[in-house]
Amino acid sequence: MSFALYGVGVSGGIAIGRAHLASHAALEVAHHTVPKDQVSNEIARLDTAFSAVREELEALHASVVSGPAAAEYGAFLDLHRMILDDPTLSTAAKTYIAQNQCNAEWAITQQMEVLMAQFEEIEDPYLRERKTDVIQVVERVLKVLLGHPGYVPVQPKRDGDSILVAHDLSPADVIQYKQHAFTAFLTDLGGLTSHTAIVARSLNIPSIVALHLARRLIRDNDVLIVDGGQGVVIVDPDEHVLSEYRLRQSQLELEKQKLKRLKTTIAATLDGTVIELYANIELPQDVEQVKENGATGIGLFRSEFLFLNRASLPDEDEQFEAYRIVARKMRGLPVTIRTFDLGADKNLDSAKRVAANPALGLRAIRLCLAEPQMFNTQLRAILRASRYGQIRILVPMLSSISEITQTLHLIENAKQSLRNDRIPFDEKIQVGGMIEIPAAALCLDMFMRKLDFLSIGTNDLIQYTLAIDRADDTVAYLYDSLHPAVLRLVAHIIRSANRTGTPVAVCGEIAGDIVFTRLLLGFGLRMFSMHPAQLLTVKREVLRTNLPDIIALAQKILKADDPDRTHTLLAKLNS
């Protein structure tokens, strides 16, 4: 019987194949009391299980030596080893056994629940989803304790048409599955920033997460159609549907091949206006993908990713090396480094600050100013790297003139310290600000007097404008990029910046969504920054656009109050 399942598409494309169901360990375990004289044996049994898992992870790490996502896999495995060695898991579980005289399986799952509750309190969606890594590590330990194989059984390779269906996947599992050339991933759990999603995107494989019951409803060897762009899985489709999707699959592949031809084409509209298409990156190794897609610069280097998933902060030399690698690889093209956008809840153990609403609390530039020594370390690293390319400093979440003044003062202090140390740097390095708070958008003039360029962070701008917690699924339906207030703020920022000749870019999600490309061009935007994988699609849209034809329609959309009319006009604009 044919039926469809709906989830969150995290990697686009269409795959057609047969289901391959992955087994997974249940985390429900029995609870029983251990005699007092057997407690030490139970603790030793847990230690042995941890050691076995550690060896598994080390073996997997050793097997990852090359490939397009080798660095990504290695980082994931490092994270799992770090979780395994973290005393909040291992030591606490052993203490639980000693205090409660219980079996090791029960103790480790109870400690996992404690950690899960702590992760649920984290505001940042990326960090919150790291709870799945904890679950996956605990799952491995349980497999050893329960006498199951540590590895997910690997089936004989099929003909490259297998679609993996799992309740959840760890990065380590994906490493093994990768050898079998699966054409798509489907999971019951996960989100846009889950590791499964990250891996799928890095491998350019159609993937859908949050399907909830896929593992239960789909049978092994079922014929599946996976539409990663729409987040739809069709189980056991009839021949008519199969034919339709095969045709769409061929068309998508043809389009992908055509897009590659645009890599070296200058992004210019039909009337000859050149548009800068920059890329967003998280780590230095992302530069390869940036170059493959022909970006003319890096518009957003999210430097905070250098600080995540580790026990200690990166020192000045480590940061300097990361920034220098990116600058050199980009060979003189702009590299915009955003100073760390961390928050009070983001792995700064030394800070020990907890806010009731972290999105409105001590994060981004507020944290930088509260931790001047840590900020100075990063500023010195960026400045030192500036002599190796065209590096720019981007300051996140500015809301007041005093924050700009303090930031510029600290940058000058960092410069002077380098002069005192006789370390060269770019004396004229540009400093820009992210406009992602309505207060900043409404008082733009005072920001432009102090800053060299602006970058609009639409994700947070929408969150703060509409009072929508972007991490809260229950209000996700209110997160509206086309809300009149959002569009008017974005248009106001672009118009104001253009009037004063201040360079302005959009680096939020809408910059890489072709639904918004012409609208932003019509508002006057000439610089976009997006995930590298989106760049050629946006470039194609730019090449098809004639600015004189769209400006009036973009202004009509700006004045529209009715959502239906907005969507109608937008469809007309993009037709």
Coordinates of C-alpha atoms in Angstrom, one line a residue:
M1 CA 0.0 0.0 0.0
S2 CA 1.4 3.4 -1.0
F3 CA 1.6 6.2 1.6
A4 CA 3.6 9.3 2.3
L5 CA 5.6 10.5 5.3
Y6 CA 6.5 14.1 6.0
G7 CA 9.6 15.4 7.8
V8 CA 12.2 18.1 7.7
G9 CA 14.2 18.1 4.5
V10 CA 17.8 18.9 5.4
S11 CA 19.5 18.1 2.1
G12 CA 17.8 18.6 -1.2
G13 CA 17.5 16.3 -4.2
I14 CA 15.5 13.3 -5.2
A15 CA 16.5 9.7 -4.5
I16 CA 14.6 6.5 -5.6
G17 CA 15.6 3.2 -4.1
R18 CA 14.8 0.4 -1.7
A19 CA 14.7 0.8 2.1
H20 CA 17.5 -0.5 4.2
L21 CA 16.5 -0.5 7.8
A22 CA 19.2 0.2 10.3
S23 CA 19.0 -1.5 13.7
H24 CA 19.3 0.6 16.8
A25 CA 19.7 -0.1 20.4
A26 CA 16.8 0.6 22.7
L27 CA 17.7 2.8 25.6
E28 CA 15.1 1.3 27.9
V29 CA 16.9 -0.9 30.4
A30 CA 16.0 -2.9 33.4
H31 CA 16.6 -1.6 36.9
H32 CA 17.8 -4.0 39.6
T33 CA 19.5 -3.7 42.9
V34 CA 23.1 -4.9 43.2
P35 CA 24.3 -6.4 46.5
K36 CA 26.6 -4.1 48.4
D37 CA 29.6 -6.4 48.0
Q38 CA 29.0 -6.5 44.2
V39 CA 29.0 -2.7 43.7
S40 CA 32.7 -2.5 42.8
N41 CA 32.3 -5.3 40.2
E42 CA 29.4 -3.3 38.7
I43 CA 31.6 -0.2 38.5
A44 CA 34.3 -2.2 36.9
R45 CA 31.9 -3.6 34.4
L46 CA 31.0 0.0 33.4
D47 CA 34.6 0.9 33.1
T48 CA 35.2 -2.0 30.8
A49 CA 32.3 -1.0 28.6
F50 CA 33.7 2.6 28.4
S51 CA 37.1 1.2 27.4
A52 CA 35.6 -1.0 24.7
V53 CA 33.7 2.0 23.2
R54 CA 36.8 4.1 23.4
E55 CA 38.6 1.5 21.3
E56 CA 35.7 1.4 18.8
L57 CA 35.9 5.1 18.3
E58 CA 39.7 5.1 18.0
A59 CA 39.4 2.3 15.4
L60 CA 36.8 4.3 13.4
H61 CA 38.9 7.5 13.7
A62 CA 41.9 5.6 12.3
S63 CA 39.8 4.4 9.3
V64 CA 38.9 8.0 8.4
V65 CA 41.8 9.3 6.4
S66 CA 40.4 10.9 3.3
G67 CA 37.2 11.8 1.5
P68 CA 35.1 14.9 1.1
A69 CA 33.8 14.8 4.7
A70 CA 36.8 13.3 6.4
A71 CA 37.4 16.4 8.5
E72 CA 33.8 16.5 9.5
Y73 CA 33.8 12.8 10.5
G74 CA 37.0 13.2 12.5
A75 CA 35.5 16.2 14.4
F76 CA 32.4 14.1 15.2
L77 CA 34.4 11.2 16.5
D78 CA 36.5 13.6 18.6
L79 CA 33.3 15.0 20.1
H80 CA 32.1 11.5 20.9
R81 CA 35.4 10.6 22.6
M82 CA 35.2 13.8 24.5
I83 CA 31.7 13.0 25.7
L84 CA 32.8 9.5 26.6
D85 CA 35.7 10.9 28.7
D86 CA 33.6 13.6 30.3
P87 CA 33.3 13.0 34.1
T88 CA 29.7 14.3 34.1
L89 CA 28.9 11.1 32.3
S90 CA 31.3 8.4 33.4
T91 CA 32.3 9.5 36.9
A92 CA 28.7 10.5 37.7
A93 CA 27.4 7.1 36.6
K94 CA 29.9 5.3 38.8
T95 CA 28.9 7.5 41.7
Y96 CA 25.3 6.7 41.0
I97 CA 26.0 3.0 41.1
A98 CA 27.9 3.4 44.5
Q99 CA 25.2 5.5 46.0
N100 CA 22.1 3.6 44.8
Q101 CA 23.5 0.0 44.5
C102 CA 22.1 -0.4 41.0
N103 CA 23.1 -2.0 37.8
A104 CA 25.5 -0.2 35.4
E105 CA 22.8 0.0 32.6
W106 CA 20.4 1.8 34.9
A107 CA 23.1 4.2 36.2
I108 CA 24.3 5.3 32.8
T109 CA 20.8 5.9 31.5
Q110 CA 19.9 7.9 34.6
Q111 CA 22.9 10.1 34.2
M112 CA 22.0 10.5 30.5
E113 CA 18.6 11.8 31.6
V114 CA 20.3 14.4 33.8
L115 CA 22.4 15.6 30.9
M116 CA 19.4 15.7 28.6
A117 CA 17.6 18.0 30.9
Q118 CA 20.5 20.3 31.0
F119 CA 20.7 20.3 27.2
E120 CA 17.0 21.2 26.9
E121 CA 17.7 24.4 28.8
I122 CA 20.2 25.6 26.2
E123 CA 18.8 28.3 23.9
D124 CA 21.2 27.8 21.0
P125 CA 19.6 25.2 18.6
Y126 CA 23.0 23.8 17.5
L127 CA 24.2 23.2 21.0
R128 CA 20.9 21.9 22.1
E129 CA 20.9 19.2 19.4
R130 CA 24.3 18.0 20.7
K131 CA 22.2 16.0 23.2
T132 CA 21.8 13.4 20.4
D133 CA 25.6 12.9 20.5
V134 CA 25.3 12.1 24.2
I135 CA 22.5 9.6 23.5
Q136 CA 24.6 8.0 20.7
V137 CA 27.5 7.6 23.0
V138 CA 25.4 6.1 25.8
E139 CA 23.8 3.8 23.2
R140 CA 27.2 2.4 22.4
V141 CA 28.1 1.9 26.0
L142 CA 24.7 0.1 26.5
K143 CA 25.4 -2.2 23.5
V144 CA 28.6 -3.4 25.2
L145 CA 26.9 -3.8 28.6
L146 CA 24.0 -5.7 27.0
G147 CA 26.3 -7.9 25.0
H148 CA 25.4 -6.5 21.6
P149 CA 27.9 -5.7 18.9
G150 CA 29.2 -2.1 19.2
Y151 CA 28.9 -1.5 15.5
V152 CA 25.6 -1.4 13.6
P153 CA 25.7 -4.5 11.4
V154 CA 26.8 -3.8 7.9
Q155 CA 24.9 -5.5 5.1
P156 CA 26.3 -6.5 1.8
K157 CA 26.6 -3.7 -0.7
R158 CA 23.7 -3.2 -2.9
D159 CA 23.7 -1.6 -6.3
G160 CA 23.8 2.0 -5.0
D161 CA 20.1 2.4 -4.8
S162 CA 19.7 1.7 -1.0
I163 CA 18.0 4.3 1.2
L164 CA 19.0 4.2 4.8
V165 CA 16.1 4.3 7.3
A166 CA 17.0 4.7 10.9
H167 CA 15.5 5.9 14.2
D168 CA 18.7 8.0 14.6
L169 CA 22.2 7.9 13.3
S170 CA 25.5 8.7 14.9
P171 CA 28.3 10.2 12.8
A172 CA 30.2 7.0 13.4
D173 CA 27.4 5.0 12.0
V174 CA 27.3 7.2 8.9
I175 CA 31.0 6.5 8.4
Q176 CA 30.3 2.9 8.0
Y177 CA 27.2 3.5 5.9
K178 CA 29.1 5.8 3.6
Q179 CA 31.0 2.8 2.3
H180 CA 27.8 1.4 0.9
A181 CA 26.9 4.3 -1.3
F182 CA 23.5 5.0 0.2
T183 CA 21.5 7.4 -1.9
A184 CA 19.6 9.0 0.9
F185 CA 19.2 9.1 4.7
L186 CA 15.9 9.0 6.6
T187 CA 15.7 9.3 10.4
D188 CA 12.9 9.5 12.9
L189 CA 14.8 12.0 15.0
G190 CA 17.0 15.1 14.2
G191 CA 16.7 18.6 13.2
L192 CA 18.2 21.1 10.7
T193 CA 21.5 21.3 12.6
S194 CA 21.7 17.7 13.7
H195 CA 24.9 15.9 12.9
T196 CA 23.1 13.6 10.5
A197 CA 21.9 16.7 8.6
I198 CA 25.4 18.2 8.6
V199 CA 26.9 15.0 7.3
A200 CA 24.1 14.6 4.6
R201 CA 24.7 18.1 3.4
S202 CA 28.4 17.7 3.3
L203 CA 27.9 14.5 1.2
N204 CA 25.3 16.2 -1.0
I205 CA 22.8 13.3 -0.3
P206 CA 19.0 13.8 -0.1
S207 CA 18.1 13.6 3.5
I208 CA 15.0 14.0 5.7
V209 CA 14.9 14.0 9.5
A210 CA 12.1 14.2 12.1
L211 CA 10.0 11.7 10.3
H212 CA 9.0 10.3 13.7
L213 CA 7.6 6.8 12.7
A214 CA 9.5 6.1 9.5
R215 CA 11.6 3.3 11.1
R216 CA 8.4 1.6 12.3
L217 CA 6.2 2.1 9.3
I218 CA 8.7 1.4 6.5
R219 CA 9.7 -2.3 5.9
D220 CA 13.0 -3.5 4.7
N221 CA 13.3 -3.5 0.9
D222 CA 10.2 -1.2 0.4
V223 CA 10.5 1.0 -2.7
L224 CA 10.9 4.6 -1.6
I225 CA 11.0 8.0 -3.2
V226 CA 12.8 10.6 -1.2
D227 CA 12.2 14.3 -2.0
G228 CA 14.8 16.0 0.2
G229 CA 13.7 19.5 -1.0
Q230 CA 10.1 19.0 0.0
G231 CA 10.7 16.7 3.0
V232 CA 8.5 14.0 1.6
V233 CA 8.9 10.2 1.5
I234 CA 6.6 8.2 -0.7
V235 CA 6.5 4.5 0.3
D236 CA 5.7 1.9 -2.3
P237 CA 4.7 4.4 -5.1
D238 CA 2.8 3.2 -8.2
E239 CA 4.4 3.2 -11.6
H240 CA 2.9 6.6 -12.6
V241 CA 4.4 8.3 -9.5
L242 CA 7.7 6.6 -10.0
S243 CA 7.9 7.8 -13.6
E244 CA 7.1 11.3 -12.6
Y245 CA 9.9 11.3 -10.0
R246 CA 12.4 9.7 -12.3
L247 CA 11.8 12.5 -14.7
R248 CA 12.3 15.1 -12.0
Q249 CA 15.4 13.3 -10.8
S250 CA 16.9 13.5 -14.3
Q251 CA 16.0 17.1 -14.6
L252 CA 17.6 18.0 -11.3
E253 CA 20.8 16.2 -12.2
L254 CA 20.9 18.0 -15.5
E255 CA 20.4 21.3 -13.8
K256 CA 23.2 20.5 -11.3
Q257 CA 25.5 19.8 -14.2
K258 CA 24.5 23.0 -15.9
L259 CA 25.0 25.0 -12.7
K260 CA 28.6 24.0 -12.5
R261 CA 29.2 25.8 -15.8
L262 CA 28.4 29.1 -14.0
K263 CA 31.3 28.8 -11.5
T264 CA 33.5 31.3 -13.3
T265 CA 30.8 33.4 -14.7
I266 CA 30.6 36.9 -13.3
A267 CA 27.4 37.4 -11.3
A268 CA 25.8 40.3 -13.2
T269 CA 22.2 41.1 -13.9
L270 CA 21.0 41.4 -17.5
D271 CA 21.4 45.2 -17.3
G272 CA 25.1 44.7 -16.3
T273 CA 25.0 45.3 -12.6
V274 CA 27.6 43.2 -10.9
I275 CA 26.5 41.4 -7.7
E276 CA 28.9 40.1 -5.1
L277 CA 28.1 36.5 -4.0
Y278 CA 30.0 35.6 -0.8
A279 CA 29.9 32.4 1.2
N280 CA 29.3 31.7 4.9
I281 CA 31.7 29.3 6.6
E282 CA 32.2 27.8 10.0
L283 CA 35.7 26.3 9.8
P284 CA 38.8 26.7 7.6
Q285 CA 38.2 23.5 5.8
D286 CA 35.0 24.9 4.4
V287 CA 37.0 27.1 2.1
E288 CA 37.4 24.2 -0.4
Q289 CA 33.6 24.2 -1.0
V290 CA 33.7 28.0 -1.2
K291 CA 36.1 27.9 -4.1
E292 CA 34.3 25.0 -5.8
N293 CA 31.3 27.2 -6.1
G294 CA 33.1 30.3 -7.2
A295 CA 32.4 32.7 -4.3
T296 CA 34.0 36.1 -4.6
G297 CA 34.7 36.3 -0.9
I298 CA 33.7 35.1 2.5
G299 CA 30.9 37.2 3.9
L300 CA 30.6 35.5 7.2
F301 CA 33.2 33.4 9.0
R302 CA 31.3 32.2 12.1
S303 CA 34.4 32.1 14.3
E304 CA 32.5 30.8 17.4
F305 CA 32.7 27.3 15.8
L306 CA 36.4 27.3 16.7
F307 CA 35.4 27.6 20.3
L308 CA 32.7 24.8 20.4
N309 CA 32.9 21.1 21.3
R310 CA 36.2 21.4 23.2
A311 CA 37.2 21.5 26.8
S312 CA 39.4 24.7 26.6
L313 CA 39.3 27.9 24.6
P314 CA 41.6 28.2 21.6
D315 CA 44.6 30.4 22.3
E316 CA 45.8 33.3 20.2
D317 CA 48.2 31.2 18.1
E318 CA 45.5 28.5 17.3
Q319 CA 43.0 31.2 16.2
F320 CA 45.6 33.1 14.2
E321 CA 46.5 29.9 12.3
A322 CA 42.8 29.3 11.5
Y323 CA 42.3 32.8 10.2
R324 CA 45.6 32.8 8.3
I325 CA 44.7 29.6 6.5
V326 CA 41.4 31.0 5.3
A327 CA 43.0 34.3 4.2
R328 CA 45.7 32.6 2.3
K329 CA 43.4 30.2 0.6
M330 CA 41.1 33.0 -0.5
R331 CA 44.1 34.7 -2.2
G332 CA 43.2 38.3 -1.6
L333 CA 39.4 38.0 -1.8
P334 CA 37.5 39.5 1.2
V335 CA 37.3 37.3 4.3
T336 CA 34.8 38.7 6.9
I337 CA 35.5 37.2 10.3
R338 CA 32.6 37.6 12.8
T339 CA 33.9 37.9 16.3
F340 CA 32.6 35.0 18.5
D341 CA 28.9 34.9 18.8
L342 CA 28.8 32.9 22.0
G343 CA 26.4 33.1 24.8
A344 CA 26.4 32.6 28.5
D345 CA 25.1 29.1 28.0
K346 CA 27.7 28.1 25.4
N347 CA 30.5 26.0 26.9
L348 CA 32.1 28.9 28.8
D349 CA 32.4 26.9 32.0
S350 CA 34.5 29.6 33.6
A351 CA 31.8 32.2 33.2
K352 CA 29.1 30.1 35.0
R353 CA 26.4 32.6 34.0
V354 CA 22.8 31.4 33.5
A355 CA 20.2 33.7 31.9
A356 CA 16.5 33.2 32.0
N357 CA 16.3 34.1 28.3
P358 CA 19.7 33.6 26.8
A359 CA 18.7 35.1 23.4
L360 CA 18.2 38.4 25.1
G361 CA 21.1 38.0 27.5
L362 CA 24.9 37.9 27.6
R363 CA 25.8 36.8 24.1
A364 CA 27.8 38.0 21.1
I365 CA 29.3 41.5 21.6
R366 CA 27.9 41.7 25.1
L367 CA 29.9 38.7 26.1
C368 CA 33.0 40.0 24.3
L369 CA 32.8 43.3 26.3
A370 CA 32.2 41.4 29.5
E371 CA 35.2 39.1 28.8
P372 CA 37.8 41.7 27.5
Q373 CA 40.8 39.4 27.9
M374 CA 39.1 36.6 25.8
F375 CA 38.0 39.2 23.2
N376 CA 41.5 40.7 23.1
T377 CA 43.0 37.3 22.3
Q378 CA 40.7 36.9 19.3
L379 CA 41.2 40.5 18.1
R380 CA 45.0 40.0 18.2
A381 CA 44.7 36.7 16.3
I382 CA 42.5 38.3 13.6
L383 CA 44.8 41.3 13.3
R384 CA 47.9 39.2 13.0
A385 CA 46.2 37.2 10.2
S386 CA 45.1 40.4 8.4
R387 CA 48.5 40.7 6.7
Y388 CA 47.9 37.5 4.8
G389 CA 44.8 38.6 3.0
Q390 CA 41.9 41.0 2.9
I391 CA 40.4 40.3 6.3
R392 CA 37.6 42.3 7.8
I393 CA 36.2 42.3 11.4
L394 CA 32.5 41.9 11.8
V395 CA 30.9 42.6 15.2
P396 CA 27.7 40.7 16.1
M397 CA 24.5 41.9 17.8
L398 CA 25.3 45.6 18.2
S399 CA 22.5 47.6 19.8
S400 CA 24.0 50.9 21.0
I401 CA 26.6 53.5 20.3
S402 CA 28.4 52.7 23.5
E403 CA 29.0 49.1 22.4
I404 CA 30.5 50.3 19.2
T405 CA 32.7 52.8 21.0
Q406 CA 33.9 50.2 23.5
T407 CA 34.5 47.7 20.7
L408 CA 36.6 50.1 18.6
H409 CA 38.5 51.0 21.7
L410 CA 39.4 47.4 22.4
I411 CA 40.3 46.9 18.7
E412 CA 42.7 49.9 19.0
N413 CA 44.2 48.4 22.2
A414 CA 44.8 45.1 20.4
K415 CA 46.4 47.0 17.6
Q416 CA 48.7 48.9 20.0
S417 CA 49.7 45.8 21.8
L418 CA 50.8 44.3 18.4
R419 CA 52.7 47.5 17.6
N420 CA 54.5 47.2 21.0
D421 CA 55.3 43.6 20.2
R422 CA 56.5 44.7 16.7
I423 CA 54.0 42.3 15.0
P424 CA 52.8 43.5 11.6
F425 CA 49.1 43.7 10.7
D426 CA 46.8 45.6 8.4
E427 CA 46.5 49.0 10.0
K428 CA 43.5 49.9 7.8
I429 CA 41.5 46.7 8.6
Q430 CA 37.8 47.4 8.1
V431 CA 35.4 47.0 11.0
G432 CA 31.7 46.3 10.3
G433 CA 28.6 45.5 12.4
M434 CA 25.8 43.0 12.1
I435 CA 22.4 44.6 12.0
E436 CA 20.2 42.0 13.6
I437 CA 18.4 43.9 16.3
P438 CA 15.5 46.3 15.4
A439 CA 17.0 49.0 17.6
A440 CA 20.1 49.0 15.4
A441 CA 18.1 49.0 12.2
L442 CA 16.0 52.0 13.4
C443 CA 19.1 54.0 14.6
L444 CA 21.3 53.0 11.6
D445 CA 22.8 56.5 11.1
M446 CA 24.8 56.4 14.3
F447 CA 26.1 52.9 13.4
M448 CA 27.1 54.0 9.9
R449 CA 29.1 56.9 11.3
K450 CA 31.3 54.5 13.2
L451 CA 31.5 51.4 11.0
D452 CA 33.0 50.6 7.6
F453 CA 30.3 48.2 6.4
L454 CA 27.1 46.4 7.5
S455 CA 25.8 42.9 7.4
I456 CA 22.2 42.1 7.9
G457 CA 21.6 39.0 10.0
T458 CA 18.1 38.2 9.0
N459 CA 17.7 35.1 11.2
D460 CA 18.0 37.1 14.4
L461 CA 16.4 40.2 13.0
I462 CA 13.2 38.2 12.3
Q463 CA 13.4 36.6 15.8
Y464 CA 13.7 39.9 17.6
T465 CA 11.3 41.8 15.4
L466 CA 8.5 39.3 15.7
A467 CA 9.3 38.1 19.2
I468 CA 9.6 34.5 18.0
D469 CA 12.0 32.2 19.7
R470 CA 13.5 30.6 16.6
A471 CA 14.4 27.5 18.6
D472 CA 10.9 26.9 19.8
D473 CA 9.1 24.5 17.5
T474 CA 5.7 25.4 19.0
V475 CA 5.9 28.9 17.6
A476 CA 7.8 28.1 14.4
Y477 CA 4.7 28.8 12.3
L478 CA 5.0 32.5 13.3
Y479 CA 8.5 32.8 12.0
D480 CA 7.7 34.7 8.9
S481 CA 10.5 36.1 6.6
L482 CA 7.8 37.9 4.5
H483 CA 6.2 39.7 7.4
P484 CA 5.8 43.4 6.4
A485 CA 7.7 44.6 9.4
V486 CA 10.7 42.3 8.5
L487 CA 10.7 43.4 4.9
R488 CA 10.4 47.1 5.7
L489 CA 13.3 46.8 8.2
V490 CA 15.5 45.0 5.7
A491 CA 14.6 47.5 2.9
H492 CA 15.2 50.4 5.2
I493 CA 18.7 49.1 6.2
I494 CA 19.7 48.6 2.5
R495 CA 18.3 51.9 1.4
S496 CA 20.0 53.8 4.2
A497 CA 23.3 52.2 3.6
N498 CA 23.2 52.8 -0.1
R499 CA 22.4 56.4 0.5
T500 CA 25.6 56.9 2.5
G501 CA 27.7 54.6 0.4
T502 CA 28.1 52.1 3.2
P503 CA 28.6 48.6 1.9
V504 CA 25.8 46.3 3.1
A505 CA 25.3 42.6 2.7
V506 CA 22.7 40.0 3.8
C507 CA 24.1 36.9 5.4
G508 CA 21.0 35.3 6.9
E509 CA 19.1 32.3 5.4
I510 CA 17.1 34.4 3.0
A511 CA 20.3 35.4 1.1
G512 CA 20.6 31.8 -0.1
D513 CA 16.9 31.4 -0.9
I514 CA 16.1 32.1 -4.5
V515 CA 12.6 33.1 -3.5
F516 CA 14.1 36.2 -2.1
T517 CA 16.9 36.9 -4.6
R518 CA 15.0 39.3 -6.9
L519 CA 13.2 40.9 -3.9
L520 CA 16.5 41.8 -2.3
L521 CA 17.9 43.0 -5.6
G522 CA 14.8 45.2 -6.0
F523 CA 15.5 46.6 -2.5
G524 CA 18.9 47.6 -3.7
L525 CA 21.1 44.8 -2.3
R526 CA 24.3 44.1 -4.2
M527 CA 26.1 41.7 -1.8
F528 CA 24.8 38.4 -0.7
S529 CA 26.4 35.8 1.6
M530 CA 25.1 32.2 1.9
H531 CA 26.0 28.6 2.3
P532 CA 28.4 27.7 -0.5
A533 CA 26.0 25.0 -1.8
Q534 CA 23.4 27.7 -2.5
L535 CA 25.7 30.0 -4.4
L536 CA 25.4 28.8 -8.0
T537 CA 21.6 28.6 -7.8
V538 CA 21.4 32.2 -6.6
K539 CA 23.9 33.2 -9.3
R540 CA 21.7 31.7 -11.9
E541 CA 18.8 33.8 -10.6
V542 CA 20.9 37.0 -10.7
L543 CA 21.9 36.3 -14.3
R544 CA 18.2 36.0 -15.3
T545 CA 17.3 39.3 -13.6
N546 CA 16.9 42.7 -15.3
L547 CA 16.9 45.3 -12.5
P548 CA 14.7 47.9 -14.2
D549 CA 12.0 45.3 -14.5
I550 CA 11.8 44.4 -10.9
I551 CA 12.3 47.5 -8.8
A552 CA 8.7 48.8 -9.0
L553 CA 7.3 45.3 -8.2
A554 CA 9.6 45.0 -5.2
Q555 CA 8.3 48.3 -3.9
K556 CA 4.8 47.1 -4.3
I557 CA 5.6 44.1 -2.1
L558 CA 7.1 46.4 0.4
K559 CA 3.9 48.3 0.7
A560 CA 1.6 45.3 0.8
D561 CA -0.1 44.5 4.1
D562 CA -2.1 41.5 3.1
P563 CA -0.1 38.2 3.2
D564 CA -2.0 36.8 0.2
R565 CA -1.2 39.8 -1.9
T566 CA 2.5 39.7 -0.8
H567 CA 2.7 36.1 -2.0
T568 CA 0.9 36.9 -5.2
L569 CA 3.2 39.8 -6.0
L570 CA 6.3 37.7 -5.0
A571 CA 5.3 34.9 -7.4
K572 CA 4.9 37.5 -10.1
L573 CA 8.3 39.0 -9.3
N574 CA 9.9 35.5 -9.6
S575 CA 8.0 34.4 -12.7

